[in-house]
PDB file of C-alpha atoms in Angstrom:
ATOM      1  CA  UNK N 246     -10.614 -70.663 -58.126  1.00  0.00           C
ATOM      2  CA  UNK N 247     -12.873 -71.302 -55.760  1.00  0.00           C
ATOM      3  CA  UNK N 248     -10.929 -71.382 -52.313  1.00  0.00           C
ATOM      4  CA  UNK N 249     -10.606 -68.573 -49.466  1.00  0.00           C
ATOM      5  CA  UNK N 250      -7.863 -68.546 -48.266  1.00  0.00           C
ATOM      6  CA  UNK N 251      -6.872 -67.800 -44.484  1.00  0.00           C
ATOM      7  CA  UNK N 252      -3.104 -68.114 -42.556  1.00  0.00           C
ATOM      8  CA  UNK N 253      -2.187 -68.728 -40.048  1.00  0.00           C
ATOM      9  CA  UNK N 254      -3.907 -72.106 -39.253  1.00  0.00           C
ATOM     10  CA  UNK N 255      -3.249 -72.177 -35.976  1.00  0.00           C
ATOM     11  CA  UNK N 256      -2.244 -69.726 -33.256  1.00  0.00           C
ATOM     12  CA  UNK N 257      -1.881 -69.425 -30.116  1.00  0.00           C
ATOM     13  CA  UNK N 258      -0.612 -65.982 -28.209  1.00  0.00           C
ATOM     14  CA  UNK N 259      -1.022 -64.724 -24.540  1.00  0.00           C
ATOM     15  CA  UNK N 260      -2.950 -61.928 -23.759  1.00  0.00           C
ATOM     16  CA  UNK N 261      -0.281 -59.160 -24.280  1.00  0.00           C
ATOM     17  CA  UNK N 262       0.627 -60.209 -28.034  1.00  0.00           C
ATOM     18  CA  UNK N 263      -0.534 -58.690 -30.906  1.00  0.00           C
ATOM     19  CA  UNK N 264      -1.434 -60.884 -34.696  1.00  0.00           C
ATOM     20  CA  UNK N 265      -3.376 -60.429 -37.645  1.00  0.00           C
ATOM     21  CA  UNK N 266      -5.115 -63.072 -39.398  1.00  0.00           C
ATOM     22  CA  UNK N 267      -5.205 -63.117 -43.171  1.00  0.00           C
ATOM     23  CA  UNK N 268      -7.820 -63.966 -45.608  1.00  0.00           C
ATOM     24  CA  UNK N 269      -7.763 -63.844 -49.595  1.00  0.00           C
ATOM     25  CA  UNK N 270     -10.115 -65.130 -52.070  1.00  0.00           C
ATOM     26  CA  UNK N 271      -9.537 -64.673 -55.538  1.00  0.00           C
ATOM     27  CA  UNK N 272     -12.990 -64.840 -56.946  1.00  0.00           C
ATOM     28  CA  UNK N 273     -13.878 -61.666 -57.367  1.00  0.00           C
ATOM     29  CA  UNK N 274     -16.691 -61.108 -54.623  1.00  0.00           C
ATOM     30  CA  UNK N 275     -16.653 -57.409 -53.790  1.00  0.00           C
ATOM     31  CA  UNK N 276     -17.493 -58.452 -50.044  1.00  0.00           C
ATOM     32  CA  UNK N 277     -15.768 -60.000 -47.163  1.00  0.00           C
ATOM     33  CA  UNK N 278     -16.610 -61.173 -43.834  1.00  0.00           C
ATOM     34  CA  UNK N 279     -15.528 -62.207 -39.942  1.00  0.00           C
ATOM     35  CA  UNK N 280     -17.233 -64.991 -38.390  1.00  0.00           C
ATOM     36  CA  UNK N 281     -15.894 -66.501 -35.225  1.00  0.00           C
ATOM     37  CA  UNK N 282     -17.466 -69.867 -34.093  1.00  0.00           C
ATOM     38  CA  UNK N 283     -17.291 -71.545 -30.190  1.00  0.00           C
ATOM     39  CA  UNK N 284     -16.857 -75.015 -29.980  1.00  0.00           C
ATOM     40  CA  UNK N 285     -20.027 -76.750 -30.937  1.00  0.00           C
ATOM     41  CA  UNK N 286     -21.763 -73.456 -31.644  1.00  0.00           C
ATOM     42  CA  UNK N 287     -23.085 -72.206 -34.905  1.00  0.00           C
ATOM     43  CA  UNK N 288     -20.621 -69.601 -36.474  1.00  0.00           C
ATOM     44  CA  UNK N 289     -21.525 -66.021 -35.307  1.00  0.00           C
ATOM     45  CA  UNK N 290     -20.902 -62.780 -37.871  1.00  0.00           C
ATOM     46  CA  UNK N 291     -18.413 -60.238 -36.620  1.00  0.00           C
ATOM     47  CA  UNK N 292     -17.834 -58.010 -39.421  1.00  0.00           C
ATOM     48  CA  UNK N 293     -18.523 -57.534 -42.975  1.00  0.00           C
ATOM     49  CA  UNK N 294     -16.763 -55.114 -45.312  1.00  0.00           C
ATOM     50  CA  UNK N 295     -18.603 -54.145 -49.099  1.00  0.00           C
ATOM     51  CA  UNK N 296     -16.735 -52.650 -51.611  1.00  0.00           C
ATOM     52  CA  UNK N 297     -13.618 -52.400 -49.261  1.00  0.00           C
ATOM     53  CA  UNK N 298     -15.704 -50.256 -46.838  1.00  0.00           C
ATOM     54  CA  UNK N 299     -16.635 -51.516 -43.090  1.00  0.00           C
ATOM     55  CA  UNK N 300     -20.900 -52.175 -43.848  1.00  0.00           C
ATOM     56  CA  UNK N 301     -21.301 -54.341 -40.183  1.00  0.00           C
ATOM     57  CA  UNK N 302     -19.598 -54.045 -37.148  1.00  0.00           C
ATOM     58  CA  UNK N 303     -22.110 -56.798 -34.774  1.00  0.00           C
ATOM     59  CA  UNK N 304     -20.655 -54.907 -31.812  1.00  0.00           C
ATOM     60  CA  UNK N 305     -17.738 -56.799 -31.585  1.00  0.00           C
ATOM     61  CA  UNK N 306     -15.119 -55.442 -28.760  1.00  0.00           C
ATOM     62  CA  UNK N 307     -12.096 -52.960 -29.817  1.00  0.00           C
ATOM     63  CA  UNK N 308      -9.301 -55.522 -29.256  1.00  0.00           C
ATOM     64  CA  UNK N 309     -10.864 -56.782 -32.621  1.00  0.00           C
ATOM     65  CA  UNK N 310     -10.183 -54.302 -35.781  1.00  0.00           C
ATOM     66  CA  UNK N 311     -10.350 -55.445 -39.180  1.00  0.00           C
ATOM     67  CA  UNK N 312      -9.031 -54.301 -41.939  1.00  0.00           C
ATOM     68  CA  UNK N 313      -9.825 -54.384 -46.110  1.00  0.00           C
ATOM     69  CA  UNK N 314      -6.345 -53.201 -47.977  1.00  0.00           C
ATOM     70  CA  UNK N 315      -7.932 -54.260 -51.295  1.00  0.00           C
ATOM     71  CA  UNK N 316     -11.272 -56.349 -52.585  1.00  0.00           C
ATOM     72  CA  UNK N 317      -9.356 -59.407 -52.549  1.00  0.00           C
ATOM     73  CA  UNK N 318      -7.769 -59.400 -48.482  1.00  0.00           C
ATOM     74  CA  UNK N 319      -9.173 -59.035 -45.423  1.00  0.00           C
ATOM     75  CA  UNK N 320      -7.069 -58.869 -41.950  1.00  0.00           C
ATOM     76  CA  UNK N 321      -8.146 -59.409 -38.605  1.00  0.00           C
ATOM     77  CA  UNK N 322      -5.788 -57.216 -35.857  1.00  0.00           C
ATOM     78  CA  UNK N 323      -5.841 -58.727 -32.314  1.00  0.00           C
ATOM     79  CA  UNK N 324      -4.298 -57.354 -29.425  1.00  0.00           C
ATOM     80  CA  UNK N 325      -4.895 -57.701 -25.821  1.00  0.00           C
ATOM     81  CA  UNK N 326      -7.251 -60.675 -26.360  1.00  0.00           C
ATOM     82  CA  UNK N 327      -9.006 -62.620 -23.751  1.00  0.00           C
ATOM     83  CA  UNK N 328      -9.186 -66.238 -22.867  1.00  0.00           C
ATOM     84  CA  UNK N 329     -12.909 -66.409 -23.644  1.00  0.00           C
ATOM     85  CA  UNK N 330     -11.599 -65.208 -27.393  1.00  0.00           C
ATOM     86  CA  UNK N 331     -10.278 -68.406 -27.734  1.00  0.00           C
ATOM     87  CA  UNK N 332     -12.162 -70.190 -31.183  1.00  0.00           C
ATOM     88  CA  UNK N 333     -12.517 -70.678 -35.014  1.00  0.00           C
ATOM     89  CA  UNK N 334     -12.078 -67.309 -36.933  1.00  0.00           C
ATOM     90  CA  UNK N 335     -13.401 -67.660 -40.177  1.00  0.00           C
ATOM     91  CA  UNK N 336     -13.575 -65.802 -42.557  1.00  0.00           C
ATOM     92  CA  UNK N 337     -16.221 -65.830 -46.180  1.00  0.00           C
ATOM     93  CA  UNK N 338     -16.813 -64.233 -49.490  1.00  0.00           C
ATOM     94  CA  UNK N 339     -19.997 -63.537 -50.200  1.00  0.00           C
ATOM     95  CA  UNK N 340     -21.451 -64.444 -54.339  1.00  0.00           C
ATOM     96  CA  UNK N 341     -24.367 -63.034 -55.401  1.00  0.00           C
ATOM     97  CA  UNK N 342     -27.211 -64.862 -55.718  1.00  0.00           C
ATOM     98  CA  UNK N 343     -30.310 -63.016 -57.667  1.00  0.00           C
ATOM     99  CA  UNK N 344     -31.220 -61.062 -54.192  1.00  0.00           C
ATOM    100  CA  UNK N 345     -29.864 -63.576 -51.801  1.00  0.00           C
ATOM    101  CA  UNK N 346     -26.199 -65.114 -51.135  1.00  0.00           C
ATOM    102  CA  UNK N 347     -24.142 -68.079 -51.430  1.00  0.00           C
ATOM    103  CA  UNK N 348     -21.303 -67.854 -48.846  1.00  0.00           C
ATOM    104  CA  UNK N 349     -17.505 -69.161 -48.788  1.00  0.00           C
ATOM    105  CA  UNK N 350     -16.127 -70.010 -46.363  1.00  0.00           C
ATOM    106  CA  UNK N 351     -12.113 -70.789 -45.700  1.00  0.00           C
ATOM    107  CA  UNK N 352     -10.933 -73.009 -43.172  1.00  0.00           C
ATOM    108  CA  UNK N 353     -10.404 -70.901 -40.966  1.00  0.00           C
ATOM    109  CA  UNK N 354      -7.752 -70.007 -37.763  1.00  0.00           C
ATOM    110  CA  UNK N 355      -8.150 -71.394 -34.582  1.00  0.00           C
ATOM    111  CA  UNK N 356      -7.017 -69.531 -32.146  1.00  0.00           C
ATOM    112  CA  UNK N 357      -6.024 -69.964 -28.726  1.00  0.00           C
ATOM    113  CA  UNK N 358      -5.545 -67.334 -26.051  1.00  0.00           C
ATOM    114  CA  UNK N 359      -3.483 -67.671 -23.116  1.00  0.00           C
TER     115      UNK N 359
ATOM    116  CA  UNK B  79     -35.966 -62.371 -32.617  1.00  0.00           C
ATOM    117  CA  UNK B  80     -34.807 -64.304 -35.283  1.00  0.00           C
ATOM    118  CA  UNK B  81     -33.964 -67.623 -34.731  1.00  0.00           C
ATOM    119  CA  UNK B  82     -33.285 -70.644 -36.660  1.00  0.00           C
ATOM    120  CA  UNK B  83     -33.672 -74.448 -35.134  1.00  0.00           C
ATOM    121  CA  UNK B  84     -32.213 -77.752 -35.852  1.00  0.00           C
ATOM    122  CA  UNK B  85     -33.014 -81.032 -35.060  1.00  0.00           C
ATOM    123  CA  UNK B  86     -31.926 -83.668 -34.049  1.00  0.00           C
ATOM    124  CA  UNK B  87     -29.101 -81.952 -32.581  1.00  0.00           C
ATOM    125  CA  UNK B  88     -26.531 -84.877 -33.072  1.00  0.00           C
ATOM    126  CA  UNK B  89     -27.126 -88.000 -34.954  1.00  0.00           C
ATOM    127  CA  UNK B  90     -25.605 -91.902 -35.249  1.00  0.00           C
ATOM    128  CA  UNK B  91     -26.284 -94.075 -38.342  1.00  0.00           C
ATOM    129  CA  UNK B  92     -25.679 -97.034 -39.609  1.00  0.00           C
ATOM    130  CA  UNK B  93     -23.272 -96.849 -43.253  1.00  0.00           C
ATOM    131  CA  UNK B  94     -26.333 -97.280 -45.861  1.00  0.00           C
ATOM    132  CA  UNK B  95     -28.774 -95.686 -43.631  1.00  0.00           C
ATOM    133  CA  UNK B  96     -31.212 -92.777 -44.654  1.00  0.00           C
ATOM    134  CA  UNK B  97     -31.015 -89.993 -43.082  1.00  0.00           C
ATOM    135  CA  UNK B  98     -33.395 -86.769 -42.080  1.00  0.00           C
ATOM    136  CA  UNK B  99     -32.294 -83.394 -40.719  1.00  0.00           C
ATOM    137  CA  UNK B 100     -34.351 -80.904 -40.153  1.00  0.00           C
ATOM    138  CA  UNK B 101     -34.862 -77.213 -39.950  1.00  0.00           C
ATOM    139  CA  UNK B 102     -37.316 -74.735 -38.619  1.00  0.00           C
ATOM    140  CA  UNK B 103     -36.751 -70.969 -38.379  1.00  0.00           C
ATOM    141  CA  UNK B 104     -39.006 -68.047 -37.845  1.00  0.00           C
ATOM    142  CA  UNK B 105     -37.051 -64.420 -39.108  1.00  0.00           C
ATOM    143  CA  UNK B 106     -38.526 -61.295 -40.022  1.00  0.00           C
ATOM    144  CA  UNK B 107     -37.203 -61.357 -43.470  1.00  0.00           C
ATOM    145  CA  UNK B 108     -36.734 -64.717 -44.844  1.00  0.00           C
ATOM    146  CA  UNK B 109     -35.406 -64.371 -48.675  1.00  0.00           C
ATOM    147  CA  UNK B 110     -33.421 -67.883 -48.808  1.00  0.00           C
ATOM    148  CA  UNK B 111     -33.009 -71.045 -46.428  1.00  0.00           C
ATOM    149  CA  UNK B 112     -29.420 -72.409 -47.000  1.00  0.00           C
ATOM    150  CA  UNK B 113     -27.629 -75.885 -46.362  1.00  0.00           C
ATOM    151  CA  UNK B 114     -24.373 -75.540 -45.655  1.00  0.00           C
ATOM    152  CA  UNK B 115     -21.852 -79.011 -44.838  1.00  0.00           C
ATOM    153  CA  UNK B 116     -18.820 -78.516 -42.089  1.00  0.00           C
ATOM    154  CA  UNK B 117     -16.418 -81.051 -41.574  1.00  0.00           C
ATOM    155  CA  UNK B 118     -13.222 -80.312 -39.529  1.00  0.00           C
ATOM    156  CA  UNK B 119     -13.162 -76.577 -40.442  1.00  0.00           C
ATOM    157  CA  UNK B 120     -14.828 -74.668 -43.015  1.00  0.00           C
ATOM    158  CA  UNK B 121     -18.435 -75.293 -43.876  1.00  0.00           C
ATOM    159  CA  UNK B 122     -19.111 -75.468 -47.146  1.00  0.00           C
ATOM    160  CA  UNK B 123     -22.396 -74.686 -49.587  1.00  0.00           C
ATOM    161  CA  UNK B 124     -24.823 -77.501 -49.989  1.00  0.00           C
ATOM    162  CA  UNK B 125     -28.286 -76.220 -51.158  1.00  0.00           C
ATOM    163  CA  UNK B 126     -29.880 -73.187 -51.590  1.00  0.00           C
ATOM    164  CA  UNK B 127     -33.982 -72.863 -51.492  1.00  0.00           C
ATOM    165  CA  UNK B 128     -36.450 -69.989 -52.118  1.00  0.00           C
ATOM    166  CA  UNK B 129     -39.416 -71.275 -53.210  1.00  0.00           C
ATOM    167  CA  UNK B 130     -41.813 -74.214 -51.556  1.00  0.00           C
ATOM    168  CA  UNK B 131     -41.630 -77.636 -52.716  1.00  0.00           C
ATOM    169  CA  UNK B 132     -39.200 -77.824 -55.716  1.00  0.00           C
ATOM    170  CA  UNK B 133     -36.427 -80.583 -53.836  1.00  0.00           C
ATOM    171  CA  UNK B 134     -33.127 -79.530 -54.916  1.00  0.00           C
ATOM    172  CA  UNK B 135     -30.995 -82.258 -55.024  1.00  0.00           C
ATOM    173  CA  UNK B 136     -27.179 -83.341 -55.126  1.00  0.00           C
ATOM    174  CA  UNK B 137     -26.523 -87.510 -55.684  1.00  0.00           C
ATOM    175  CA  UNK B 138     -27.518 -88.545 -52.595  1.00  0.00           C
ATOM    176  CA  UNK B 139     -28.269 -85.276 -50.776  1.00  0.00           C
ATOM    177  CA  UNK B 140     -31.875 -83.763 -51.678  1.00  0.00           C
ATOM    178  CA  UNK B 141     -33.518 -80.916 -49.469  1.00  0.00           C
ATOM    179  CA  UNK B 142     -37.093 -79.495 -49.921  1.00  0.00           C
ATOM    180  CA  UNK B 143     -37.865 -76.271 -48.084  1.00  0.00           C
ATOM    181  CA  UNK B 144     -42.027 -75.545 -46.900  1.00  0.00           C
ATOM    182  CA  UNK B 145     -42.267 -71.804 -46.471  1.00  0.00           C
ATOM    183  CA  UNK B 146     -45.941 -71.959 -45.396  1.00  0.00           C
ATOM    184  CA  UNK B 147     -44.687 -74.048 -42.508  1.00  0.00           C
ATOM    185  CA  UNK B 148     -41.284 -72.005 -42.146  1.00  0.00           C
ATOM    186  CA  UNK B 149     -38.954 -75.873 -42.053  1.00  0.00           C
ATOM    187  CA  UNK B 150     -37.252 -77.492 -44.492  1.00  0.00           C
ATOM    188  CA  UNK B 151     -35.681 -80.868 -44.628  1.00  0.00           C
ATOM    189  CA  UNK B 152     -32.388 -82.383 -45.132  1.00  0.00           C
ATOM    190  CA  UNK B 153     -32.852 -85.988 -46.829  1.00  0.00           C
ATOM    191  CA  UNK B 154     -29.051 -87.885 -47.651  1.00  0.00           C
ATOM    192  CA  UNK B 155     -30.234 -91.433 -48.261  1.00  0.00           C
ATOM    193  CA  UNK B 156     -27.355 -94.779 -48.444  1.00  0.00           C
ATOM    194  CA  UNK B 157     -25.136 -92.451 -45.827  1.00  0.00           C
ATOM    195  CA  UNK B 158     -21.358 -93.293 -46.633  1.00  0.00           C
ATOM    196  CA  UNK B 159     -18.620 -92.239 -43.764  1.00  0.00           C
ATOM    197  CA  UNK B 160     -17.688 -89.400 -45.717  1.00  0.00           C
ATOM    198  CA  UNK B 161     -20.880 -87.720 -44.668  1.00  0.00           C
ATOM    199  CA  UNK B 162     -20.266 -87.404 -41.144  1.00  0.00           C
ATOM    200  CA  UNK B 163     -19.436 -83.953 -40.631  1.00  0.00           C
ATOM    201  CA  UNK B 164     -22.084 -80.761 -38.789  1.00  0.00           C
ATOM    202  CA  UNK B 165     -24.812 -79.710 -41.487  1.00  0.00           C
ATOM    203  CA  UNK B 166     -25.789 -76.286 -40.643  1.00  0.00           C
ATOM    204  CA  UNK B 167     -29.065 -74.534 -41.583  1.00  0.00           C
ATOM    205  CA  UNK B 168     -29.159 -70.841 -42.050  1.00  0.00           C
ATOM    206  CA  UNK B 169     -31.403 -68.282 -43.666  1.00  0.00           C
ATOM    207  CA  UNK B 170     -30.459 -65.035 -45.169  1.00  0.00           C
ATOM    208  CA  UNK B 171     -32.295 -62.105 -44.344  1.00  0.00           C
ATOM    209  CA  UNK B 172     -30.759 -59.727 -46.427  1.00  0.00           C
ATOM    210  CA  UNK B 173     -28.337 -56.968 -45.730  1.00  0.00           C
ATOM    211  CA  UNK B 174     -25.049 -59.714 -45.451  1.00  0.00           C
ATOM    212  CA  UNK B 175     -27.513 -61.061 -42.514  1.00  0.00           C
ATOM    213  CA  UNK B 176     -27.029 -65.264 -42.275  1.00  0.00           C
ATOM    214  CA  UNK B 177     -28.153 -66.525 -39.587  1.00  0.00           C
ATOM    215  CA  UNK B 178     -26.709 -70.050 -38.699  1.00  0.00           C
ATOM    216  CA  UNK B 179     -29.063 -72.607 -36.458  1.00  0.00           C
ATOM    217  CA  UNK B 180     -27.028 -75.011 -33.923  1.00  0.00           C
ATOM    218  CA  UNK B 181     -26.166 -78.030 -36.419  1.00  0.00           C
ATOM    219  CA  UNK B 182     -26.982 -81.784 -36.305  1.00  0.00           C
ATOM    220  CA  UNK B 183     -23.884 -83.181 -35.724  1.00  0.00           C
ATOM    221  CA  UNK B 184     -23.980 -86.835 -38.024  1.00  0.00           C
ATOM    222  CA  UNK B 185     -21.742 -89.264 -37.992  1.00  0.00           C
ATOM    223  CA  UNK B 186     -22.048 -92.294 -39.808  1.00  0.00           C
ATOM    224  CA  UNK B 187     -20.739 -95.972 -38.417  1.00  0.00           C
ATOM    225  CA  UNK B 188     -18.739 -98.764 -40.791  1.00  0.00           C
TER     226      UNK B 188
END
């Protein structure tokens, strides 16, 4: 199983809503990531969890709240988002290759904030 | 500031053409260069390059790295419509940091 599964695939929410994005992998990878990708732009790193602990927070606003319940699951809780937060949210897990990393991406959640 | 620059930003070719995609980088702690293909949504891994001058091949795709000149190329021969995608170049600099370029949008016409 070399898949990273993300749900939902699409999400429309209002600025006062609370929603969660979910990500799951069963490849035994111990690092998981959230990336944000705007149209025609490269993915931008948001958060990294390593061994279920938050390792990197790229100065992401607190309206995005990550959670790693166990080594296979990663959530992103959303609250009071702004229209400019509309984007594709990609989850990834890391395979270590020597001293390097190879990322496996999910299909993403296309988020629209109204 | 670390950066990865890809060219061209977009490219339209006909089936059967050969294309070369370029990637240059300026990073402070280079570990590896990676190519990903993004169709629709999920980027998928193509190549990881760590050593200069060693070509990696997978079917019609090949890539090579020049660590002295700080660039890499991705070649696709005998292009097919299924090659239409965004090709992302990235560098891994350690500490979970993979820096992506803006991508090259390739469209292959039948």
